Coordinates of C-alpha atoms in Angstrom, one line a residue:
Chain T
M1 CA 10.8 -40.4 10.0
S2 CA 14.7 -41.3 9.4
D3 CA 16.3 -38.7 7.3
R4 CA 15.2 -35.9 9.6
P5 CA 17.5 -32.4 7.8
P6 CA 20.2 -31.5 9.7
P7 CA 19.8 -28.2 11.5
D8 CA 22.0 -26.1 9.6
L9 CA 20.3 -27.2 6.7
K10 CA 17.0 -25.3 8.1
D11 CA 18.8 -22.0 8.4
R12 CA 20.7 -22.2 5.3
I13 CA 17.0 -22.8 3.5
A14 CA 15.4 -20.1 6.2
R15 CA 18.5 -17.8 4.5
I16 CA 17.1 -18.6 0.7
L17 CA 13.4 -18.0 2.4
R18 CA 14.6 -14.6 3.0
E19 CA 16.6 -13.3 0.5
D20 CA 15.6 -15.5 -2.8
R21 CA 11.8 -15.8 -1.8
G22 CA 10.8 -12.5 -3.5
R23 CA 12.3 -13.0 -6.7
L24 CA 11.2 -16.7 -6.7
I25 CA 7.5 -16.1 -6.3
A26 CA 7.7 -13.1 -8.6
A27 CA 9.2 -15.4 -11.2
L28 CA 6.3 -18.2 -10.5
I29 CA 4.2 -15.6 -10.4
R30 CA 5.0 -14.4 -14.2
A31 CA 4.9 -18.1 -15.1
T32 CA 1.7 -19.1 -13.7
G33 CA -0.3 -15.8 -13.6
D34 CA -1.6 -16.9 -10.5
F35 CA -0.9 -15.7 -6.9
H36 CA -2.4 -18.9 -4.9
L37 CA -0.9 -21.6 -7.6
A38 CA 2.6 -19.8 -7.3
E39 CA 2.5 -19.6 -3.4
D40 CA 1.5 -23.1 -3.0
A41 CA 4.0 -24.8 -5.8
L42 CA 6.9 -22.5 -4.1
S43 CA 6.0 -24.0 -0.7
D44 CA 5.9 -27.3 -1.9
A45 CA 9.3 -26.8 -3.5
F46 CA 10.9 -25.6 -0.3
E47 CA 9.4 -29.1 1.7
K48 CA 11.0 -30.7 -0.9
A49 CA 14.3 -29.3 -0.8
L50 CA 14.2 -29.7 2.7
Q51 CA 13.9 -33.8 2.1
H52 CA 16.3 -33.6 -0.7
W53 CA 19.2 -31.8 0.8
G54 CA 19.1 -33.6 3.4
R55 CA 19.5 -36.6 1.6
S56 CA 22.4 -35.5 -1.2
G57 CA 23.2 -32.4 0.1
M58 CA 22.5 -28.4 -1.7
P59 CA 22.6 -28.3 -5.4
D60 CA 25.2 -25.8 -6.7
R61 CA 21.6 -23.2 -7.1
P62 CA 19.8 -23.2 -5.0
D63 CA 17.5 -20.5 -6.3
A64 CA 17.4 -22.2 -9.9
W65 CA 16.6 -25.8 -8.0
L66 CA 13.5 -24.1 -6.1
L67 CA 12.1 -22.5 -9.3
Q68 CA 12.1 -25.7 -11.0
V69 CA 10.6 -27.6 -8.7
G70 CA 8.1 -24.6 -8.1
R71 CA 6.9 -24.6 -11.7
R72 CA 6.6 -28.7 -11.4
Q73 CA 4.4 -28.8 -8.4
A74 CA 2.8 -26.1 -10.5
I75 CA 2.1 -28.3 -13.6
D76 CA 0.7 -30.8 -11.0
R77 CA -1.5 -28.9 -9.0
L78 CA -3.3 -27.2 -12.4
R79 CA -3.3 -30.9 -13.9
K80 CA -4.8 -32.3 -10.1
Q81 CA -7.4 -29.5 -10.3
S82 CA -7.9 -29.2 -14.4
R83 CA -11.2 -29.9 -15.4
H84 CA -11.5 -26.7 -18.0
A85 CA -10.1 -26.5 -21.1
A86 CA -8.6 -23.1 -20.3
Q87 CA -5.7 -24.2 -17.9
A88 CA -4.4 -26.6 -20.7
G89 CA -2.6 -23.8 -21.9
E90 CA -1.0 -22.7 -19.0
I91 CA 0.3 -26.3 -18.2
R92 CA 1.8 -26.1 -22.1
R93 CA 3.5 -22.9 -21.3
L94 CA 4.9 -23.8 -18.0
M95 CA 5.9 -27.3 -19.4
D96 CA 7.5 -25.1 -22.4
E97 CA 9.1 -23.2 -20.0
D98 CA 10.3 -26.4 -17.9
Q99 CA 12.0 -27.6 -21.5
E100 CA 14.0 -24.7 -21.7
A101 CA 14.9 -24.7 -18.4
Q102 CA 16.9 -27.8 -18.9
G103 CA 20.3 -26.3 -20.6
A104 CA 23.6 -27.0 -18.8
L105 CA 23.9 -24.3 -16.7
P106 CA 20.7 -22.4 -15.1
P107 CA 20.2 -18.9 -16.2
E108 CA 20.0 -16.2 -13.8
I109 CA 16.4 -15.8 -12.7
P110 CA 14.7 -12.7 -14.3
D111 CA 13.9 -10.5 -11.3
D112 CA 10.3 -9.5 -11.4
R113 CA 10.4 -8.4 -8.4
L114 CA 9.0 -4.8 -9.5
K115 CA 6.3 -6.3 -11.3
L116 CA 5.1 -7.9 -8.3
I117 CA 5.5 -4.7 -5.9
F118 CA 3.5 -2.3 -8.2
T119 CA 0.6 -5.5 -8.4
C120 CA 0.3 -5.8 -4.6
C121 CA 0.2 -2.0 -4.3
H122 CA -2.2 -1.5 -6.9
P123 CA -4.7 1.1 -6.5
A124 CA -7.7 -1.3 -7.2
L125 CA -7.0 -3.1 -3.8
D126 CA -8.2 -1.8 -0.9
P127 CA -5.0 0.0 1.4
K128 CA -5.2 -2.2 4.3
S129 CA -4.8 -5.3 1.7
R130 CA -2.2 -3.9 -0.4
V131 CA 0.3 -3.2 2.9
A132 CA -1.0 -7.2 3.5
L133 CA 0.0 -8.3 0.4
T134 CA 3.1 -6.5 0.0
L135 CA 4.3 -8.1 3.5
R136 CA 3.4 -11.2 2.5
T137 CA 4.3 -11.6 -0.8
V138 CA 7.1 -9.4 -1.5
G139 CA 8.6 -9.5 2.2
G140 CA 7.6 -12.8 3.0
L141 CA 6.3 -12.3 6.6
T142 CA 3.4 -15.1 7.5
T143 CA -0.1 -14.7 7.7
R144 CA 0.0 -15.0 11.3
D145 CA 3.0 -12.5 11.8
I146 CA 1.0 -9.6 9.9
A147 CA -2.0 -10.3 11.5
R148 CA -0.2 -9.9 14.8
A149 CA 1.4 -6.9 13.5
F150 CA -2.2 -5.1 12.6
L151 CA -4.0 -6.4 15.4
D152 CA -6.0 -8.4 13.4
S153 CA -7.0 -12.5 13.7
E154 CA -5.1 -14.8 11.9
I155 CA -8.4 -16.1 10.2
A156 CA -9.4 -12.4 8.9
M157 CA -6.1 -11.4 7.5
G158 CA -5.9 -14.9 5.6
Q159 CA -9.3 -14.0 4.2
R160 CA -8.2 -10.6 3.7
L161 CA -5.3 -11.9 1.5
S162 CA -7.2 -14.5 -0.7
R163 CA -9.2 -12.0 -1.5
A164 CA -6.8 -9.4 -3.0
K165 CA -5.2 -12.6 -5.0
S166 CA -8.3 -13.5 -5.9
K167 CA -9.4 -10.0 -7.1
I168 CA -6.1 -9.9 -8.6
A169 CA -6.6 -12.6 -11.0
K170 CA -10.5 -12.2 -11.3
A171 CA -10.4 -8.5 -12.0
G172 CA -7.1 -8.5 -14.4
I173 CA -5.0 -6.5 -12.2
P174 CA -1.8 -6.6 -14.9
Y175 CA 1.5 -7.8 -13.9
R176 CA 3.8 -5.4 -15.1
V177 CA 5.9 -2.1 -14.1
P178 CA 3.3 1.2 -15.5
D179 CA 4.6 3.2 -18.2
P180 CA 5.7 6.6 -17.5
P181 CA 2.2 8.9 -17.6
E182 CA 1.1 6.4 -14.9
W183 CA 5.2 5.7 -13.3
E184 CA 4.7 8.6 -10.9
E185 CA 1.1 8.1 -9.3
R186 CA 1.4 4.6 -9.1
L187 CA 4.4 4.7 -7.9
G188 CA 3.3 7.4 -5.3
A189 CA 1.0 4.6 -4.4
V190 CA 3.8 2.0 -3.7
L191 CA 6.1 4.4 -1.7
T192 CA 2.5 5.5 0.6
V193 CA 2.3 1.4 1.2
I194 CA 5.8 1.2 2.2
Y195 CA 5.4 4.3 4.6
L196 CA 2.6 2.9 6.1
V197 CA 4.2 -0.3 7.1
F198 CA 6.8 1.7 8.5
N199 CA 4.5 4.0 10.5
E200 CA 2.6 0.8 11.8
G201 CA 5.8 0.1 13.5
W202 CA 7.3 2.8 14.4
S203 CA 4.0 4.2 16.3
A204 CA 3.8 0.7 18.3
G205 CA 3.4 1.0 22.1
P206 CA 6.2 0.0 24.4
G207 CA 4.8 -3.8 25.0
E208 CA 3.8 -4.2 21.3
A209 CA 7.8 -3.2 20.4
P210 CA 8.8 -6.6 19.4
I211 CA 6.7 -7.6 16.2
R212 CA 6.2 -4.4 15.5
S213 CA 9.8 -3.1 14.8
T214 CA 10.1 -5.8 12.4
L215 CA 7.6 -3.7 10.3
C216 CA 10.4 -0.7 10.2
D217 CA 13.3 -3.4 9.3
E218 CA 10.5 -4.6 6.9
A219 CA 9.6 -1.3 4.9
I220 CA 13.2 -0.4 5.5
F221 CA 14.2 -3.3 3.3
L222 CA 11.3 -3.2 0.6
A223 CA 12.7 0.5 0.2
R224 CA 16.1 -0.4 -0.7
L225 CA 15.0 -3.2 -2.9
L226 CA 12.8 -0.7 -4.8
L227 CA 15.9 1.6 -5.1
T228 CA 18.2 -1.2 -6.9
L229 CA 15.1 -2.2 -8.9
A230 CA 14.3 1.6 -10.2
P231 CA 17.7 3.1 -9.4
D232 CA 17.7 6.9 -10.2
D233 CA 14.1 8.0 -8.7
P234 CA 14.3 10.5 -6.2
E235 CA 11.6 9.9 -4.0
I236 CA 12.5 6.8 -3.6
E237 CA 15.8 7.9 -2.1
G238 CA 13.9 10.4 0.0
L239 CA 11.4 8.0 1.4
L240 CA 14.9 5.5 2.0
A241 CA 16.4 8.8 3.6
L242 CA 13.2 9.4 6.0
M243 CA 12.7 6.1 7.3
L244 CA 16.6 6.1 7.9
L245 CA 16.8 9.2 9.8
T246 CA 13.8 8.1 11.6
F247 CA 15.0 4.8 12.7
A248 CA 17.9 5.9 13.6
R249 CA 16.6 7.3 17.1
H250 CA 15.2 4.0 17.8
G251 CA 17.5 3.2 20.6
A252 CA 17.0 6.4 22.1
R253 CA 13.2 6.6 21.7
L254 CA 12.0 3.8 24.8
G255 CA 13.4 4.6 28.3
P256 CA 14.8 2.3 30.5
D257 CA 11.1 1.9 31.6
G258 CA 10.2 1.3 28.4
A259 CA 8.1 4.2 28.3
V260 CA 8.7 7.0 25.1
V261 CA 11.1 9.8 25.4
T262 CA 10.6 12.8 23.6
L263 CA 12.8 14.3 21.0
D264 CA 14.1 17.0 22.9
E265 CA 14.7 14.7 25.5
Q266 CA 16.3 12.0 24.0
D267 CA 20.2 11.2 24.4
R268 CA 21.5 12.1 21.0
G269 CA 24.5 9.9 22.0
L270 CA 22.3 6.4 21.4
W271 CA 21.1 7.8 18.1
N272 CA 22.9 5.5 15.3
S273 CA 25.1 7.7 13.4
A274 CA 25.7 5.2 10.7
M275 CA 22.1 5.4 10.0
I276 CA 21.7 8.9 9.8
D277 CA 25.1 9.4 7.8
E278 CA 23.1 6.9 5.2
G279 CA 20.4 9.0 5.3
L280 CA 22.1 12.2 4.7
A281 CA 24.0 10.8 1.7
L282 CA 21.0 9.3 0.2
L283 CA 18.7 12.4 1.1
D284 CA 21.6 14.8 -1.2
R285 CA 21.8 12.4 -4.1
A286 CA 18.0 13.0 -4.3
V287 CA 17.8 16.9 -3.5
A288 CA 20.9 17.0 -6.3
R289 CA 18.5 15.3 -9.2
G290 CA 16.3 18.5 -8.8
R291 CA 13.1 16.7 -8.3
P292 CA 11.7 17.6 -5.2
G293 CA 8.6 15.8 -3.8
A294 CA 6.5 15.3 -0.5
F295 CA 8.9 12.2 0.7
Q296 CA 12.7 14.3 -0.1
L297 CA 10.6 17.2 2.1
Q298 CA 9.8 15.2 5.0
A299 CA 13.2 13.5 4.9
A300 CA 14.6 17.0 4.6
I301 CA 12.8 17.9 7.9
G302 CA 14.1 14.8 9.6
A303 CA 17.6 15.4 8.7
L304 CA 17.2 19.4 10.0
H305 CA 16.0 17.7 13.6
V306 CA 19.1 15.1 13.8
Q307 CA 21.9 17.2 12.6
A308 CA 21.4 19.7 15.5
A309 CA 23.9 18.8 18.4
S310 CA 21.0 20.3 21.2
P311 CA 17.2 21.2 21.0
A312 CA 18.1 24.6 21.3
E313 CA 19.9 24.4 17.9
V314 CA 16.9 23.0 15.7
D315 CA 17.2 25.3 12.6
W316 CA 13.1 26.1 13.3
P317 CA 13.1 28.8 10.6
Q318 CA 14.1 26.2 7.6
I319 CA 12.1 23.5 9.3
A320 CA 8.7 26.1 9.2
L321 CA 10.2 27.2 5.3
L322 CA 10.6 23.5 4.4
Y323 CA 6.6 22.5 5.9
D324 CA 4.9 25.6 3.7
R325 CA 6.7 23.7 0.5
L326 CA 5.3 20.2 2.1
A327 CA 1.8 21.7 2.8
A328 CA 1.8 23.5 -0.9
V329 CA 2.3 19.4 -2.2
M330 CA 0.5 17.7 0.4
P331 CA -1.9 20.0 2.0
T332 CA -3.5 17.4 4.8
P333 CA -4.5 18.9 8.5
V334 CA -1.8 16.8 10.2
V335 CA 0.7 18.4 7.6
R336 CA -0.7 21.7 8.4
L337 CA -0.4 21.1 12.0
N338 CA 2.9 20.0 11.9
R339 CA 3.5 23.1 10.0
A340 CA 2.2 25.5 12.3
V341 CA 4.0 23.9 15.1
A342 CA 7.3 24.8 13.0
H343 CA 6.2 28.4 12.6
A344 CA 5.4 28.3 16.6
E345 CA 8.7 27.2 17.0
A346 CA 10.2 29.6 14.5
G347 CA 8.6 32.7 16.2
A348 CA 5.4 33.4 15.3
P349 CA 2.9 31.2 17.7
E350 CA -0.2 33.6 17.3
A351 CA -0.3 33.0 13.6
A352 CA 0.3 29.1 14.5
L353 CA -2.6 29.3 17.0
S354 CA -5.1 30.9 15.0
E355 CA -4.1 28.1 11.9
I356 CA -4.5 25.5 14.5
E357 CA -8.0 26.8 15.4
T358 CA -9.3 26.2 12.0
L359 CA -7.9 22.6 12.1
L360 CA -10.3 21.6 15.0
P361 CA -13.3 20.1 12.6
D362 CA -10.8 18.0 11.0
L363 CA -8.2 16.8 14.4
D364 CA -10.6 16.6 17.0
L365 CA -10.1 13.1 17.5
Y366 CA -6.2 13.6 16.9
Q367 CA -4.1 13.3 20.0
P368 CA -1.3 15.1 19.0
F369 CA -3.6 17.6 18.0
H370 CA -4.9 18.9 22.1
A371 CA -1.2 18.5 23.0
A372 CA -0.1 20.8 20.0
R373 CA -3.0 23.4 20.7
A374 CA -2.2 23.1 24.5
D375 CA 1.8 24.0 24.3
I376 CA 1.1 27.1 21.9
A377 CA -1.9 28.5 23.9
A378 CA 0.0 27.9 27.4
R379 CA 3.2 30.1 25.7
L380 CA 0.5 33.0 24.5
G381 CA -0.9 33.0 28.1
Q382 CA -4.0 31.7 26.9
G383 CA -4.5 29.9 30.1
D384 CA -8.1 28.5 29.6
V385 CA -7.5 27.2 26.1
A386 CA -4.1 25.7 27.2
R387 CA -5.7 23.6 30.5
A388 CA -8.8 22.6 28.4
S389 CA -6.5 21.3 25.5
Y390 CA -4.0 19.6 27.7
R391 CA -7.0 18.1 29.4
A392 CA -8.2 16.6 26.5
A393 CA -4.9 15.2 24.9
I394 CA -4.0 13.3 28.8
E395 CA -7.7 11.7 27.9
M396 CA -6.6 10.4 24.5
S397 CA -3.6 9.4 24.8
R398 CA -2.9 5.9 25.3
S399 CA 0.7 5.9 27.2
D400 CA 0.6 6.5 31.1
T401 CA 3.9 8.0 30.9
E402 CA 2.7 11.2 27.9
K403 CA -0.4 11.7 30.5
R404 CA 2.2 11.9 33.3
W405 CA 4.6 14.3 31.0
L406 CA 1.2 16.3 29.9
A407 CA -0.3 16.6 33.2
A408 CA 3.6 18.0 34.6
R409 CA 2.6 20.4 31.5
L410 CA -0.6 21.4 32.6
A411 CA 0.3 21.9 36.2
R412 CA 3.0 24.3 35.2
V413 CA 0.0 26.3 33.0
R414 CA 0.0 30.1 34.6
P415 CA -3.2 31.3 36.0
D416 CA -4.6 33.9 33.4
Chain Y
M1 CA -11.0 -9.5 -20.6
Q2 CA -14.2 -8.5 -20.9
Y3 CA -15.5 -5.3 -18.1
L4 CA -19.2 -3.9 -18.0
A5 CA -18.8 -0.4 -17.4
L6 CA -22.1 0.5 -15.2
I7 CA -22.3 4.4 -15.2
Y8 CA -24.1 5.5 -12.0
S9 CA -24.6 8.9 -10.9
E10 CA -27.2 10.9 -8.5
D11 CA -30.2 12.4 -10.0
G12 CA -30.2 16.1 -10.8
A13 CA -26.2 16.2 -10.5
G14 CA -24.4 16.8 -13.6
P15 CA -25.1 19.0 -16.8
K16 CA -28.8 19.7 -17.7
P17 CA -30.3 19.6 -20.9
G18 CA -30.6 22.8 -23.0
T19 CA -27.2 24.3 -20.8
P20 CA -23.8 25.0 -22.8
E21 CA -22.1 22.3 -19.9
W22 CA -24.7 19.8 -21.8
G23 CA -23.4 20.3 -25.2
A24 CA -19.8 19.6 -23.8
F25 CA -21.4 16.9 -21.9
M26 CA -22.7 15.1 -25.2
Q27 CA -19.7 15.4 -27.0
G28 CA -17.4 14.0 -24.3
Y29 CA -19.9 10.9 -24.8
A30 CA -19.3 11.0 -28.4
S31 CA -15.6 11.2 -28.5
A32 CA -15.2 8.6 -25.5
N33 CA -17.5 5.9 -27.8
K34 CA -14.7 7.5 -31.0
T35 CA -12.2 6.4 -28.6
F36 CA -13.4 3.2 -27.5
T37 CA -13.8 2.4 -31.4
E38 CA -10.3 3.2 -32.3
E39 CA -8.8 1.5 -29.3
G40 CA -10.7 -1.5 -30.3
V41 CA -12.3 -2.1 -26.8
M42 CA -15.8 -1.4 -28.1
M43 CA -18.0 -4.7 -27.5
G44 CA -21.7 -2.3 -26.9
G45 CA -22.7 0.4 -24.6
E46 CA -26.5 1.8 -24.3
A47 CA -28.1 5.1 -22.0
L48 CA -31.0 3.6 -19.6
Q49 CA -34.3 5.6 -19.2
H50 CA -34.7 6.8 -16.0
T51 CA -35.5 4.7 -13.1
D52 CA -39.5 5.7 -13.2
T53 CA -39.5 3.5 -16.0
A54 CA -38.2 0.7 -14.6
T55 CA -40.1 -2.7 -13.5
S56 CA -38.8 -5.5 -11.6
V57 CA -39.7 -9.0 -11.9
R58 CA -39.4 -12.1 -9.7
V59 CA -40.8 -15.3 -9.6
R60 CA -41.9 -17.0 -6.1
G61 CA -43.8 -20.4 -5.8
G62 CA -44.2 -20.2 -9.9
K63 CA -46.1 -17.2 -10.0
V64 CA -44.3 -14.3 -11.6
E65 CA -44.1 -10.9 -9.4
T66 CA -44.1 -7.5 -11.1
M67 CA -42.8 -4.3 -9.1
D68 CA -43.0 -0.4 -10.3
G69 CA -39.7 0.4 -9.8
P70 CA -36.0 -0.3 -9.5
F71 CA -34.4 -3.7 -7.1
A72 CA -32.8 -1.3 -4.7
E73 CA -33.8 2.4 -4.1
T74 CA -30.9 4.1 -4.1
K75 CA -29.0 7.8 -4.3
E76 CA -27.0 6.8 -7.0
R77 CA -29.0 5.3 -10.2
L78 CA -27.5 2.9 -12.8
G79 CA -27.8 5.8 -15.8
G80 CA -26.2 3.2 -19.0
Y81 CA -23.3 0.8 -19.4
Y82 CA -20.5 0.2 -21.9
L83 CA -19.2 -3.7 -22.5
L84 CA -15.6 -2.9 -23.0
D85 CA -12.8 -5.5 -23.9
C86 CA -9.7 -4.4 -22.6
K87 CA -6.0 -5.9 -22.4
D88 CA -6.3 -5.5 -18.4
L89 CA -8.0 -3.8 -15.5
D90 CA -5.3 -0.8 -16.3
Q91 CA -6.8 -0.1 -19.8
A92 CA -10.0 -0.5 -18.5
I93 CA -9.9 2.4 -15.5
R94 CA -8.4 4.4 -18.4
M95 CA -11.4 4.0 -20.8
A96 CA -13.5 4.4 -17.7
A97 CA -12.0 7.6 -16.7
L98 CA -13.1 9.3 -20.2
I99 CA -16.6 8.6 -19.7
P100 CA -18.1 11.9 -18.8
T101 CA -20.3 11.1 -16.4
A102 CA -17.6 9.9 -13.9
A103 CA -17.0 13.5 -13.6
H104 CA -19.8 14.1 -11.2
G105 CA -21.1 10.5 -10.8
T106 CA -19.3 7.0 -10.5
V107 CA -18.4 4.3 -12.9
E108 CA -18.3 0.8 -11.7
L109 CA -16.1 -1.9 -13.3
R110 CA -17.1 -5.5 -13.2
P111 CA -14.9 -8.0 -15.3
I112 CA -17.4 -10.3 -17.1
M113 CA -17.5 -14.3 -15.8
H114 CA -17.3 -17.0 -18.1
V115 CA -19.7 -19.7 -17.6
E116 CA -19.7 -23.0 -19.0
L117 CA -23.3 -24.2 -19.6
P118 CA -24.3 -27.5 -20.0
E119 CA -25.1 -28.7 -23.9

C-alpha cells in the first residue's frame, strides 16, 4: 500500500481511541442495542479513519466522523447478515439516525457511558466477567491485556467476554442507569468492580508490576469518569479518595531490589503528595455530605495512615474506631481481622487476639491472617502460637523478601 | 421479552401445610399473581405435582422409552413456573423476587428463545 498513514496520525488516532472510545462505543451500543455489533463497527471505523485521514487529513470533528462511519458500518454488517425480518427495524432505525446526523454541524455526541458502566457491571453477569467487560468496553483495554492482567489465556478471556456480551443481548439486560430504589445497590456493584480492578493491580508481585499497575491507573480513570457522570455521590468520592491515598504510596512500595517494602518502613518522602492532597480533599467533600459508606470509611482509614509523619504517630485509636464502624456495615472476615489488628495497635492486644482466634475457620488459608496472629501472640508472650503462626505465614507467602522478613520476626520470638 | 421463571426448592424446605406460615406463604402467591397481572407481565403459571409423579419419555431407535421419575435427580426440584412478559431483565428480577418460594428456594429466569419454523 502506497498511502501508509504518517506516524503522527497513528499517535493522534491512538489518543482519540483513548479519550473518545468509551463515548463512541456507548453511543453505538445505544444505536444498535448490540455490544458485538457496536464493537465490530467501531473497529471498522477506526480502520477507515487510518486510510481516509492519511489521504485527506483529519476532519474537524473526528469523534462525529467516527460515529457516523461506525453507524454506517453497523448498517452494512446488519444487511450482510440479515436473514431475519426482525433486523429490518434495527437497520431502519440506524438509517434514520444517520439521516438526522446529516445536519450542518454535528451535535455533541450524547454521553451514554454511565449506562454502559451499569450494564457491564450488572449483577446478572458473573463477577469476573463484569470486571473484564468493563475494562474492555469502558476502559478500551485489549482482550490480550486483560488476559495477561488476570493470568488467563487470551482465548479463555475472549470466550468469557463473548459469553457476557451475548448474555446481555439474549437475557435482556437493560442498557440504562437504574432508578433511585435500585441505584444504591447497583452503584455498589459498579464500585466493587472498580475496586477489584484496582486491587488486582495493587497486589501484583514485583515481576508482574508493569502490566498490572496499568490496572490501578485504569481503576482511577474509571472512578474519575464515574464521578464526572454522577457527581455528588459520596461513595464514588470515597472510592476515588481511597484509591488515590493508596496509589500515592506506589513509588515507595518497592525497594531498589524490587522487593515489597512494608508501610512502616517506607520512605514517606517518596509518597506522591499531590495525589494525597487530592485524596484528602475528595474525602472531606464526601464526608461533608453526611451519607457515610464503606468506601468513605476505608478512605478515612487510609487518610490517617498517610497523614502520620512517622509510623509511631499513626492514630491507632481513631483507626480502630473507624474499623468498628466499617465492620458494622461490612462484617467480612478480612475487615474483622483488620479491625482486630487496629485494636491491638491501639492498646488492646488481648481482646484482639481472642477476636482473631474466632476467625480461624474463615481465614485459615489467608496468609495475612497468620502473620497478624503471629505478631499479636508474640507481643503477648504466647510463644507457641506465635511460632506456629509465623511458620504458617512463611509457608503461605509468595514473596521471598516477605519470607525473610517473617523469618527474622520468628527468630526474635522469646522462648516461653 | 418473555421469561420463564422456574421455581425450585428442596423437598421439605419452606412452610408446611396447616401451619400459620403456610397461610402467609399462599397469600404471598396470591399477591404475586395480582402484581403480575397489574404490571401486565402475566402470561401464565402453574404449580407442579411432586417429582414422585414425574414420567420421563424418550425415543430411541424409533422406540418410546418411559421411565419413572424426573429427568435429573437433584436436591432442588422444579415445583412450578411462571411465564412473564417483561420490559427487560431488571423487571423480570423484580417480579421473580416476589415469588414466595424465592425466600427459601431459587427462581431461575430463562429468556424465551424465538425460533422461526419452516411453514
